[in-house]
């Protein structure tokens, strides 16, 4: 009996090693380090994060605030996803130089293309500053008073933090405001485009294959970080030189097999793993559905027009991808929550929590939390949906409405303080220029007709023929002149007249009511987090993603999404050819790639079975923002590039289920194969350090 118990114990530990989690890199010693070792890692916590010596973290950069990238050469070469560099690739694309369609490869440093506004940020060190930030905060204060002390303490702390002149600091809240960390960072702003495969490789399968396995996408692009002559961050200058990093990742040529250890290191954006059941129900049954419908209505127009014209395809590429990505994700999320009975399971968990409160004499202190959540969400649901619908219609899908929205903000700023006219004008001019850079009025009018009915009964598409906003010059003209004249012109504009009452209502009633009803939920979520940790102290807690650097680890694993179906963890070039549809906008395959497949010209990039691997799956717990994150092997070498999750597991932002949640990575050998054999950019391969960790 004792023997069985011991075996069972180990079994439980083994399984729980796969339970997910996004861990803070400076706190891996102890539990995480042991668990990683049990999964096959040979890395120590210090190999991953070290303040005094170089470590893996020095190679991991936050790419433009939304994705992750990693340094792969001593000359500051970085790798990220194709979809992360998509905006930059699009910006350099024209009908003559269609880098989206044909790909782009700089054959030397001089050909690398600068990208104004793009930045990559590294973490110098992380400090727990909870005590200083919460100094003077106590339960007798209101939420607002607490917040103001927290902000004040944080600002004071940042002023006295030791750092170099070229470094920055920021403070982030963890565990719903129960813990605070300070980050010292370095931000590089001269980032140049080095290479990108054609969309038919980098976005192969497009929306049909997005969030889905089996996957065959070579979702990568390459950039280079430039620094000043002291190797410090600097604005773009032709005199800047390639950055010499503290650490870069060697690239493994030995690939992966099922069960191999994988560590994904990056900047996950947002998760909500500790929601009450009532919140999951609201999000999946009430909130997601109309947002899905609005995006679907917009995509109907955009997709059709993009197929009709190359000029529109280039203009709307990024925007379409952005809208389509979460449209599809929400559908998958809803399906997954439903199929895995996540709401019932969360209710069962809540019963366990309630029992634990009783057993620990905590009912008086925390027993009101769950009933209170029920009440608050009932009250919050309608306004949350209404506010989000406004955002989807006015700010995500329709461009004319976005322009009027920014114009409204302009009017508010100028009315409040006429002295700010020039500043406000510069800002609206920037917005108009950036929207018009990729604007097509027929697309936008079609979107308007399709999405507006989700928000109002008052639909008037004739404003498109009367407004000045649909043409850049006339739009800029509206804002020319003295404040009084500008506001008069603006208020005479047909689109502005149409939109203004709705925008006004958004600010004065919708957003206001939303904030009032959301604030107690946020405060209660903080209390709930604290209660969970007190009532169930032996459970494992990791902080929700908040765009800070995290480690998630696991193993290469397939999965069984339904009865009798098992997905192998590795896909191959053969699958690209299987999916090939000549001339199709999603599944066309470049001729050169088909040729390489035919002649089996694979160099050293094939697997043991003689096939070129394309993508593989892991049990790493990832989310949006982890795009471009390196997948690192047991010894610290680069083996893959994270870019997606599987359809059945997209719910993992609220409900990580180790059985079916998998992240999808591009195999680094496919990246090397495309760079070397497809693009002939062998000088980039020569910069890297290629290793054979399995053939020692
Ligand atoms: N789903 C991935 C992510 O969330 C990839 C998106 C880019 N690909 C696409 N077909 N839109 O960002
Ligand atoms: N594609 C996502 C991104 O852009 C990562 C995949 C995910 O959400 O898991 O960050």
XYZ file of C-alpha atoms and ligand atoms in Angstrom:
718
model
C 0.000 0.000 0.000
C 2.752 2.368 0.949
C 4.539 1.561 -2.292
C 1.464 2.377 -4.326
C 1.088 5.661 -2.512
C 4.644 6.642 -3.336
C 4.205 5.731 -6.979
C 0.979 7.670 -7.063
C 2.660 10.643 -5.512
C 5.293 10.709 -8.211
C 2.644 10.287 -10.826
C 0.813 13.306 -9.481
C 3.990 15.362 -9.450
C 4.751 14.341 -13.017
C 1.310 15.345 -14.201
C 1.256 18.569 -12.243
C 4.530 19.489 -13.881
C 2.427 20.080 -16.987
C -0.166 22.325 -15.381
C 0.897 25.464 -17.146
C 2.056 28.719 -15.666
C 3.896 31.843 -16.762
C 6.656 32.368 -14.246
C 8.681 35.401 -13.244
C 12.260 34.767 -14.428
C 13.913 36.197 -11.314
C 11.993 33.785 -9.046
C 12.682 30.398 -10.604
C 14.905 28.971 -7.890
C 13.231 26.221 -5.887
C 9.978 24.818 -7.236
C 10.321 25.854 -10.887
C 13.956 24.830 -11.134
C 13.150 21.353 -9.770
C 10.176 20.973 -12.030
C 12.138 22.008 -15.100
C 14.787 19.450 -14.215
C 12.107 16.768 -13.880
C 10.961 17.657 -17.401
C 14.454 17.204 -18.802
C 16.026 20.628 -18.455
C 19.729 20.967 -17.734
C 19.447 24.705 -17.147
C 19.787 26.344 -13.752
C 17.677 29.301 -12.679
C 20.827 31.425 -13.020
C 21.388 30.335 -16.626
C 17.997 31.852 -17.388
C 18.122 35.004 -15.278
C 21.225 36.519 -13.772
C 21.858 40.142 -12.908
C 25.618 39.873 -12.502
C 26.481 37.739 -15.498
C 25.002 37.390 -18.930
C 22.113 34.936 -19.107
C 19.376 33.853 -21.481
C 17.202 36.846 -20.590
C 19.723 39.194 -22.222
C 18.809 37.703 -25.598
C 15.051 38.236 -25.214
C 13.591 41.530 -26.465
C 10.056 42.887 -26.271
C 9.321 43.618 -29.940
C 7.422 46.890 -30.328
C 5.509 46.251 -27.104
C 3.326 43.502 -28.576
C 5.533 40.596 -29.610
C 8.763 38.914 -28.555
C 12.076 38.627 -30.418
C 15.426 37.005 -29.678
C 19.019 37.766 -30.615
C 20.625 35.036 -32.700
C 24.015 36.454 -33.633
C 26.838 38.510 -32.120
C 25.850 41.256 -34.565
C 22.408 41.961 -33.121
C 20.444 39.872 -35.620
C 16.977 39.179 -34.217
C 14.264 36.734 -35.066
C 10.540 37.271 -34.606
C 7.347 36.163 -36.347
C 6.344 37.188 -39.854
C 3.060 38.429 -38.390
C 4.973 40.534 -35.839
C 7.010 42.241 -38.561
C 3.976 42.360 -40.842
C 3.317 46.092 -40.412
C 6.934 46.910 -41.269
C 7.034 44.539 -44.250
C 3.774 46.097 -45.448
C 5.110 49.629 -44.949
C 8.067 48.896 -47.250
C 5.859 47.211 -49.855
C 4.654 48.860 -53.051
C 3.131 47.469 -56.231
C 6.661 47.493 -57.732
C 8.449 46.060 -54.658
C 5.795 43.775 -53.234
C 7.725 42.381 -50.252
C 4.505 41.011 -48.797
C 4.037 38.847 -51.843
C 7.635 38.115 -52.825
C 9.532 38.361 -49.560
C 12.532 40.579 -48.817
C 16.175 39.753 -48.145
C 18.903 42.281 -47.439
C 22.062 40.803 -48.908
C 24.302 43.109 -46.852
C 24.034 45.663 -44.034
C 23.477 48.515 -46.488
C 20.313 46.942 -47.796
C 18.688 46.626 -44.376
C 15.624 48.880 -44.089
C 15.007 51.299 -41.176
C 11.604 51.355 -39.469
C 10.673 54.630 -37.758
C 8.855 54.042 -34.481
C 9.816 50.387 -34.129
C 11.628 49.447 -30.912
C 12.963 46.433 -29.041
C 13.257 46.518 -25.255
C 15.386 44.339 -22.962
C 15.123 43.675 -19.241
C 18.222 44.661 -17.274
C 16.879 43.574 -13.876
C 13.690 42.842 -11.934
C 13.067 43.790 -8.277
C 10.206 42.967 -5.931
C 9.106 46.381 -4.654
C 5.789 45.374 -3.075
C 6.578 46.710 0.396
C 7.674 50.153 -0.813
C 4.769 50.492 -3.231
C 2.161 49.519 -0.625
C 3.659 51.667 2.143
C 0.817 53.563 3.817
C -1.939 51.591 2.086
C -4.500 50.130 4.492
C -8.016 48.767 4.443
C -9.604 51.902 5.852
C -8.850 53.747 2.608
C -11.076 53.855 -0.481
C -9.874 52.186 -3.691
C -9.155 55.593 -5.155
C -7.082 56.674 -2.160
C -5.153 53.410 -2.277
C -4.434 53.889 -5.981
C -3.163 57.398 -5.476
C -0.731 56.291 -2.740
C 0.460 53.411 -4.921
C 1.109 55.765 -7.835
C 2.920 58.249 -5.618
C 5.095 55.583 -4.002
C 5.876 54.099 -7.406
C 6.940 57.435 -8.873
C 9.176 58.196 -5.908
C 10.741 54.765 -6.140
C 11.491 55.112 -9.831
C 13.230 58.433 -9.210
C 15.670 56.861 -6.759
C 16.285 53.605 -8.623
C 19.890 53.175 -9.649
C 20.284 52.929 -13.398
C 22.429 54.087 -16.301
C 21.555 57.246 -18.215
C 20.308 55.277 -21.239
C 18.053 52.975 -19.204
C 14.405 53.301 -18.137
C 12.289 51.983 -15.260
C 8.715 50.820 -14.915
C 6.603 49.306 -12.158
C 4.002 46.626 -12.850
C 1.291 45.154 -10.686
C 1.084 41.357 -10.224
C -1.573 39.062 -8.763
C -4.304 41.653 -9.328
C -2.467 44.338 -7.360
C -1.230 42.191 -4.472
C 2.415 42.355 -5.549
C 4.582 44.871 -7.438
C 7.799 44.530 -9.426
C 10.146 47.142 -10.785
C 11.857 46.642 -14.141
C 14.991 48.384 -15.342
C 14.936 48.297 -19.142
C 16.926 49.236 -22.243
C 15.043 50.305 -25.347
C 16.642 50.189 -28.805
C 15.030 52.337 -31.482
C 17.105 51.709 -34.591
C 15.720 48.382 -35.759
C 16.154 47.449 -39.423
C 14.363 44.883 -41.533
C 16.733 42.129 -42.664
C 14.542 39.458 -44.153
C 11.052 38.086 -44.576
C 9.737 35.150 -46.554
C 6.851 35.656 -48.985
C 3.391 35.682 -47.414
C 2.760 32.283 -49.002
C 5.384 30.917 -46.596
C 5.234 33.381 -43.680
C 1.438 33.360 -43.504
C 0.819 30.077 -45.311
C -2.740 28.929 -44.651
C -3.753 32.448 -43.596
C -7.088 32.593 -41.745
C -8.130 29.025 -42.547
C -5.111 27.608 -40.733
C -4.810 30.358 -38.108
C -5.211 28.929 -34.551
C -5.205 25.430 -35.999
C -3.016 22.332 -36.083
C -1.739 20.602 -38.230
C 0.060 23.771 -39.219
C 2.581 24.491 -41.978
C 3.400 28.188 -41.600
C 6.954 29.578 -41.752
C 5.913 32.464 -39.511
C 9.258 34.272 -39.137
C 11.026 37.484 -40.093
C 14.433 38.923 -39.241
C 15.548 42.332 -38.084
C 18.774 43.804 -36.755
C 19.338 46.025 -33.749
C 21.623 48.994 -34.293
C 23.313 50.901 -31.473
C 25.522 53.965 -31.215
C 29.295 53.573 -31.254
C 29.297 52.948 -27.487
C 26.896 50.034 -28.059
C 24.093 51.963 -26.325
C 20.505 52.467 -27.532
C 20.127 55.361 -29.966
C 17.643 56.857 -32.394
C 18.139 55.952 -36.055
C 21.358 57.210 -37.573
C 23.263 56.000 -40.595
C 26.327 56.050 -38.339
C 24.855 53.488 -35.952
C 26.430 50.041 -35.912
C 25.101 46.511 -35.311
C 24.478 45.932 -31.607
C 26.874 43.618 -29.751
C 24.612 41.723 -27.329
C 25.446 40.420 -23.852
C 24.057 37.088 -24.993
C 22.720 35.530 -28.186
C 21.087 32.134 -28.657
C 22.999 29.374 -30.418
C 20.787 27.526 -32.895
C 20.370 23.755 -32.637
C 20.457 21.704 -35.808
C 19.322 18.570 -33.988
C 15.607 19.312 -33.798
C 13.025 17.888 -31.443
C 11.134 14.738 -30.708
C 8.143 13.997 -28.521
C 9.025 14.406 -24.831
C 11.909 16.855 -25.339
C 12.091 19.713 -22.860
C 11.004 23.131 -24.189
C 11.217 26.524 -22.546
C 9.411 29.504 -24.054
C 10.775 32.843 -22.930
C 8.889 36.018 -23.789
C 6.398 38.755 -23.058
C 2.860 37.305 -22.755
C 0.263 40.106 -22.889
C -2.879 39.355 -20.875
C -4.493 36.343 -19.245
C -7.389 35.955 -16.807
C -6.756 32.622 -15.150
C -8.489 33.374 -11.849
C -11.909 34.506 -13.028
C -15.034 33.339 -11.234
C -17.400 31.096 -13.209
C -19.888 33.927 -13.623
C -17.279 35.981 -15.486
C -16.371 33.157 -17.874
C -20.055 32.712 -18.553
C -20.516 36.411 -19.291
C -17.485 36.585 -21.577
C -18.225 33.497 -23.643
C -22.025 33.626 -23.773
C -22.737 37.365 -23.869
C -19.620 39.385 -24.581
C -17.766 37.448 -27.279
C -20.749 36.730 -29.583
C -21.544 40.309 -30.699
C -17.880 41.156 -31.041
C -17.452 38.125 -33.275
C -20.458 39.192 -35.340
C -19.189 42.770 -35.806
C -15.790 41.576 -36.973
C -17.334 39.019 -39.266
C -19.435 41.747 -40.866
C -16.351 43.912 -41.429
C -14.264 41.039 -42.786
C -16.913 40.161 -45.327
C -16.203 43.456 -47.087
C -12.450 43.685 -46.491
C -11.704 40.120 -47.583
C -13.694 40.439 -50.800
C -12.077 43.759 -51.768
C -8.563 42.494 -50.994
C -9.040 39.638 -53.408
C -10.188 42.038 -56.134
C -7.203 44.394 -56.083
C -3.496 44.158 -55.270
C -3.397 47.792 -54.177
C -6.162 47.148 -51.646
C -4.518 43.887 -50.562
C -1.321 45.755 -49.659
C -3.232 48.582 -47.958
C -5.460 46.386 -45.838
C -3.111 43.465 -45.110
C -2.255 44.408 -41.516
C -5.676 45.632 -40.646
C -7.370 42.524 -41.986
C -4.957 40.274 -40.077
C -5.577 42.165 -36.846
C -9.365 41.972 -37.144
C -9.411 38.352 -38.325
C -7.009 37.098 -35.665
C -9.194 37.736 -32.635
C -12.420 37.138 -34.552
C -11.276 33.563 -34.981
C -9.718 33.317 -31.546
C -12.963 34.226 -29.787
C -14.838 31.588 -31.756
C -12.293 28.980 -30.686
C -12.327 30.211 -27.118
C -16.102 29.862 -26.891
C -16.027 26.374 -28.384
C -13.257 25.253 -26.048
C -14.946 26.584 -22.912
C -18.155 24.861 -23.901
C -16.601 21.554 -24.897
C -14.422 21.265 -21.809
C -17.321 22.186 -19.476
C -15.099 24.910 -18.117
C -17.910 26.814 -16.436
C -19.159 23.771 -14.510
C -15.586 22.894 -13.583
C -14.992 26.402 -12.320
C -18.186 26.155 -10.252
C -16.923 22.902 -8.756
C -13.668 24.602 -7.938
C -15.590 27.394 -6.271
C -17.349 24.832 -4.068
C -13.896 23.573 -3.020
C -12.827 27.123 -2.295
C -15.950 27.777 -0.221
C -15.317 24.620 1.770
C -11.705 25.609 2.349
C -12.874 28.970 3.647
C -15.041 27.173 6.204
C -12.249 24.808 7.236
C -9.852 27.680 7.756
C -12.257 30.006 9.552
C -12.125 32.443 6.679
C -15.809 32.503 5.770
C -16.452 35.692 7.636
C -13.519 37.400 5.976
C -13.988 36.153 2.405
C -17.331 34.335 2.233
C -19.044 37.256 0.500
C -16.707 37.294 -2.504
C -18.430 34.785 -4.807
C -22.024 35.963 -4.191
C -20.772 39.517 -4.662
C -19.221 38.583 -8.034
C -22.613 37.228 -9.139
C -24.312 40.495 -8.255
C -21.647 42.721 -9.799
C -21.533 40.812 -13.098
C -25.320 40.874 -13.449
C -25.125 44.623 -13.137
C -22.055 44.975 -15.384
C -22.955 42.736 -18.336
C -25.052 45.095 -20.468
C -22.746 48.109 -20.214
C -19.648 46.008 -20.826
C -21.136 44.745 -24.082
C -22.370 48.149 -25.167
C -19.014 49.793 -24.539
C -17.135 47.077 -26.365
C -19.502 47.244 -29.335
C -18.772 50.953 -29.581
C -15.042 50.239 -29.585
C -15.372 47.494 -32.199
C -17.436 49.702 -34.507
C -15.780 53.088 -33.967
C -12.186 52.153 -33.245
C -11.463 48.660 -34.571
C -13.407 48.228 -37.814
C -14.639 51.542 -39.288
C -12.056 54.122 -40.271
C -14.318 57.105 -40.896
C -15.757 56.707 -37.418
C -12.208 56.405 -36.007
C -11.310 59.693 -37.652
C -14.368 61.445 -36.206
C -13.530 59.950 -32.810
C -10.037 61.443 -32.911
C -11.515 64.710 -34.150
C -13.825 64.739 -31.136
C -10.823 64.330 -28.848
C -9.217 67.217 -30.720
C -12.279 69.388 -30.136
C -12.323 68.522 -26.437
C -8.636 69.365 -26.015
C -8.895 72.681 -27.852
C -12.110 73.714 -26.110
C -10.593 72.977 -22.736
C -7.365 74.770 -23.458
C -7.159 76.879 -26.642
C -3.407 77.235 -26.092
C -3.048 73.544 -26.925
C -4.244 74.072 -30.505
C -0.900 73.391 -32.180
C -0.217 70.279 -30.143
C -3.717 68.912 -30.727
C -3.505 69.743 -34.418
C -0.167 67.927 -34.787
C -1.707 64.888 -33.161
C -4.847 64.748 -35.324
C -2.742 65.376 -38.448
C -0.594 62.383 -37.560
C -3.655 60.207 -37.045
C -5.203 61.272 -40.350
C -1.972 60.680 -42.241
C -1.499 57.247 -40.753
C -5.083 56.181 -41.496
C -5.003 57.580 -45.034
C -1.719 55.859 -45.773
C -3.731 52.661 -46.103
C -7.216 53.941 -46.790
C -9.726 52.982 -49.444
C -13.081 54.712 -49.291
C -15.069 51.949 -51.006
C -13.781 49.407 -48.479
C -14.539 51.696 -45.563
C -18.024 52.587 -46.777
C -18.826 48.903 -47.162
C -17.567 48.248 -43.645
C -19.695 51.143 -42.370
C -22.845 49.721 -43.909
C -22.126 46.319 -42.421
C -21.029 47.171 -38.891
C -23.050 50.273 -38.002
C -26.336 48.359 -37.554
C -24.707 46.587 -34.612
C -24.546 49.886 -32.823
C -27.359 52.162 -33.932
C -30.582 52.284 -35.929
C -29.486 55.605 -37.389
C -27.467 54.567 -40.441
C -26.604 57.203 -42.995
C -24.026 56.150 -45.571
C -24.569 59.343 -47.573
C -22.133 61.046 -45.181
C -19.407 59.335 -47.220
C -20.248 61.564 -50.183
C -20.402 64.756 -48.136
C -17.606 64.532 -45.572
C -14.104 65.971 -45.877
C -12.565 63.082 -43.921
C -12.438 60.531 -46.759
C -9.702 62.441 -48.598
C -6.426 63.276 -46.846
C -6.083 66.793 -48.218
C -9.625 67.886 -47.462
C -9.403 66.149 -44.071
C -6.234 68.071 -43.188
C -7.916 71.204 -44.526
C -10.563 70.935 -41.817
C -7.931 71.545 -39.185
C -6.296 74.515 -40.860
C -6.676 77.944 -39.290
C -7.533 79.509 -35.938
C -9.280 77.476 -33.264
C -12.707 79.034 -33.703
C -12.704 78.600 -37.443
C -11.444 75.017 -37.218
C -14.155 74.016 -34.753
C -16.787 75.629 -36.950
C -15.599 73.768 -40.056
C -15.440 70.547 -38.098
C -18.952 70.893 -36.722
C -20.273 71.544 -40.219
C -18.826 68.304 -41.536
C -21.488 65.685 -42.338
C -19.633 62.698 -40.849
C -18.713 64.633 -37.743
C -22.298 65.770 -37.266
C -23.445 62.187 -37.614
C -20.901 60.694 -35.214
C -20.591 63.398 -32.569
C -23.735 62.624 -30.533
C -22.730 58.955 -30.327
C -19.182 59.805 -29.277
C -20.515 62.260 -26.732
C -22.805 59.587 -25.322
C -19.868 57.222 -25.177
C -17.872 59.576 -22.976
C -20.614 61.067 -20.830
C -22.662 57.969 -20.183
C -21.358 54.650 -21.576
C -17.732 54.836 -20.584
C -18.619 56.495 -17.306
C -21.076 53.798 -16.318
C -18.598 51.145 -17.428
C -15.860 52.560 -15.191
C -18.189 52.807 -12.223
C -19.321 49.216 -12.579
C -15.942 47.797 -13.473
C -14.035 49.319 -10.556
C -15.673 47.173 -7.827
C -15.068 44.057 -9.952
C -11.374 44.881 -10.219
C -11.187 45.475 -6.471
C -13.031 42.234 -5.743
C -10.768 40.270 -8.090
C -7.806 41.493 -6.042
C -9.528 40.358 -2.846
C -10.378 37.002 -4.440
C -6.746 36.429 -5.422
C -5.691 37.052 -1.839
C -8.453 34.781 -0.525
C -7.464 31.949 -2.880
C -3.885 32.054 -1.661
C -4.973 32.021 1.983
C -7.671 29.383 1.702
C -5.750 27.027 -0.616
C -2.120 27.746 0.228
C -0.759 24.552 -1.298
C -2.001 25.224 -4.814
C 0.438 26.732 -7.321
C -0.147 30.318 -8.283
C 1.474 32.188 -11.114
C 0.616 35.808 -11.853
C -1.602 36.542 -14.851
C 0.276 37.735 -17.917
C 0.839 41.506 -17.941
C 3.282 42.090 -20.818
C 6.273 41.413 -18.574
C 9.008 38.873 -19.206
C 7.958 35.310 -18.301
C 9.194 31.765 -18.527
C 6.899 28.914 -19.431
C 8.170 25.376 -19.791
C 6.914 22.007 -20.910
C 7.644 19.297 -23.414
C 7.096 18.530 -27.058
C 3.727 16.748 -27.070
C 0.933 15.887 -29.473
C -2.660 15.869 -28.306
C -5.992 14.128 -28.709
C -8.686 16.719 -29.419
C -11.497 14.177 -29.719
C -12.215 10.488 -29.640
C -9.799 8.406 -31.691
C -7.943 11.433 -33.059
C -4.325 12.125 -32.132
C -2.196 14.921 -33.578
C 1.494 14.134 -33.958
C 3.588 16.938 -32.532
C 5.661 17.582 -35.678
C 4.524 18.670 -39.157
C 6.664 18.429 -42.307
C 7.204 20.102 -45.660
C 5.235 17.226 -47.155
C 2.175 18.786 -45.512
C 2.825 22.119 -47.237
C 2.746 20.294 -50.561
C -0.380 18.356 -49.537
C -2.171 21.638 -48.809
C -0.919 23.327 -51.982
C -3.696 24.896 -54.097
C -2.271 26.637 -57.186
C -3.166 30.329 -57.281
C -5.093 30.227 -54.010
C -4.635 33.301 -51.805
C -4.131 31.150 -48.710
C -2.575 27.908 -49.925
C -0.456 28.774 -52.940
C 3.164 27.597 -52.629
C 6.076 29.487 -54.247
C 7.551 27.611 -57.194
C 11.040 27.633 -55.740
C 9.822 25.885 -52.600
C 8.072 23.202 -54.644
C 11.283 22.773 -56.597
C 13.361 22.334 -53.422
C 10.859 19.730 -52.275
C 11.023 17.876 -55.563
C 14.809 17.768 -55.663
C 15.048 17.099 -51.899
C 17.587 19.896 -51.687
C 17.429 20.021 -47.887
C 21.065 20.539 -46.867
C 21.479 19.673 -43.201
C 17.980 20.808 -42.294
C 16.104 17.515 -42.684
C 15.007 15.335 -39.782
C 16.290 11.791 -39.212
C 13.469 10.570 -41.459
C 14.778 12.665 -44.337
C 11.906 15.168 -44.171
C 12.072 18.912 -43.465
C 10.158 19.709 -40.248
C 7.955 22.813 -40.350
C 6.084 23.214 -37.049
C 5.901 21.443 -33.691
C 3.699 21.457 -30.605
C 4.522 21.893 -26.939
C 2.803 22.056 -23.574
C 4.095 25.561 -22.896
C 1.474 27.915 -21.520
C 1.524 30.903 -23.876
C -0.695 33.767 -24.986
C -0.757 36.769 -27.317
C 2.563 38.573 -26.965
C 4.421 35.267 -26.889
C 4.505 35.507 -30.658
C 8.119 35.439 -31.708
C 9.226 33.952 -28.397
C 12.114 31.532 -28.629
C 11.557 27.870 -27.868
C 14.742 26.867 -26.064
C 16.049 23.320 -25.529
C 17.366 21.703 -22.337
C 20.737 23.400 -22.791
C 19.782 26.895 -23.821
C 19.838 26.527 -27.613
C 17.173 27.832 -29.943
C 14.967 25.087 -31.416
C 11.766 26.898 -32.359
C 9.859 30.115 -32.714
C 6.492 30.350 -30.945
C 3.633 31.782 -32.999
C 0.246 30.302 -32.162
C -1.923 27.901 -30.170
C -4.132 25.002 -31.243
C -7.850 25.525 -31.876
C -9.075 23.356 -29.000
C -6.805 25.213 -26.576
C -7.333 28.889 -27.415
C -9.414 29.100 -24.221
C -6.191 28.824 -22.211
C -6.266 32.544 -21.392
C -9.106 31.754 -18.982
C -8.865 28.017 -18.598
C -5.574 26.227 -19.216
C -6.276 22.547 -19.753
C -3.046 20.523 -19.920
C -4.757 17.783 -21.917
C -5.483 19.875 -24.979
C -3.763 23.248 -24.673
C -0.710 23.344 -26.918
C 1.477 26.104 -28.292
C 2.624 25.978 -31.909
C 6.228 26.742 -32.870
C 8.080 26.953 -36.195
C 10.954 24.490 -36.198
C 14.196 26.470 -36.434
C 15.420 24.084 -39.112
C 12.589 25.288 -41.351
C 13.676 28.878 -40.723
C 17.276 27.994 -41.632
C 16.134 26.001 -44.663
C 14.127 28.956 -46.016
C 16.907 31.482 -45.308
C 19.588 29.267 -46.824
C 18.031 27.189 -49.595
C 15.017 29.304 -50.535
C 16.412 32.830 -50.151
C 20.109 32.124 -50.592
C 20.848 34.470 -47.683
C 23.723 32.288 -46.486
C 25.536 35.286 -44.992
C 22.846 35.303 -42.274
C 23.409 31.629 -41.503
C 27.149 32.342 -41.280
C 26.507 34.937 -38.570
C 24.768 32.398 -36.352
C 26.298 29.756 -34.129
C 24.886 26.387 -35.218
C 25.223 23.569 -32.684
C 24.627 19.830 -32.335
C 23.577 19.338 -28.685
C 22.323 15.800 -29.305
C 25.429 14.571 -31.075
C 28.016 15.159 -28.384
N -2.959 33.429 -34.160
C -1.630 33.935 -34.076
C -1.610 35.100 -33.079
O -2.451 35.203 -32.267
C -1.092 34.289 -35.412
C -1.763 35.412 -36.096
C -1.174 35.794 -37.421
N -1.656 34.982 -38.489
C -2.814 35.196 -39.162
N -3.189 34.335 -40.071
N -3.575 36.242 -38.951
O -1.168 36.186 -33.257
N -0.011 34.683 -32.297
C 0.028 35.190 -30.970
C 0.741 36.519 -30.852
O 0.720 37.324 -31.744
C 0.660 34.182 -30.076
C -0.184 33.032 -30.048
C -1.078 33.040 -28.877
O -1.923 33.922 -28.689
O -0.872 32.083 -28.146
O 1.294 36.844 -29.820
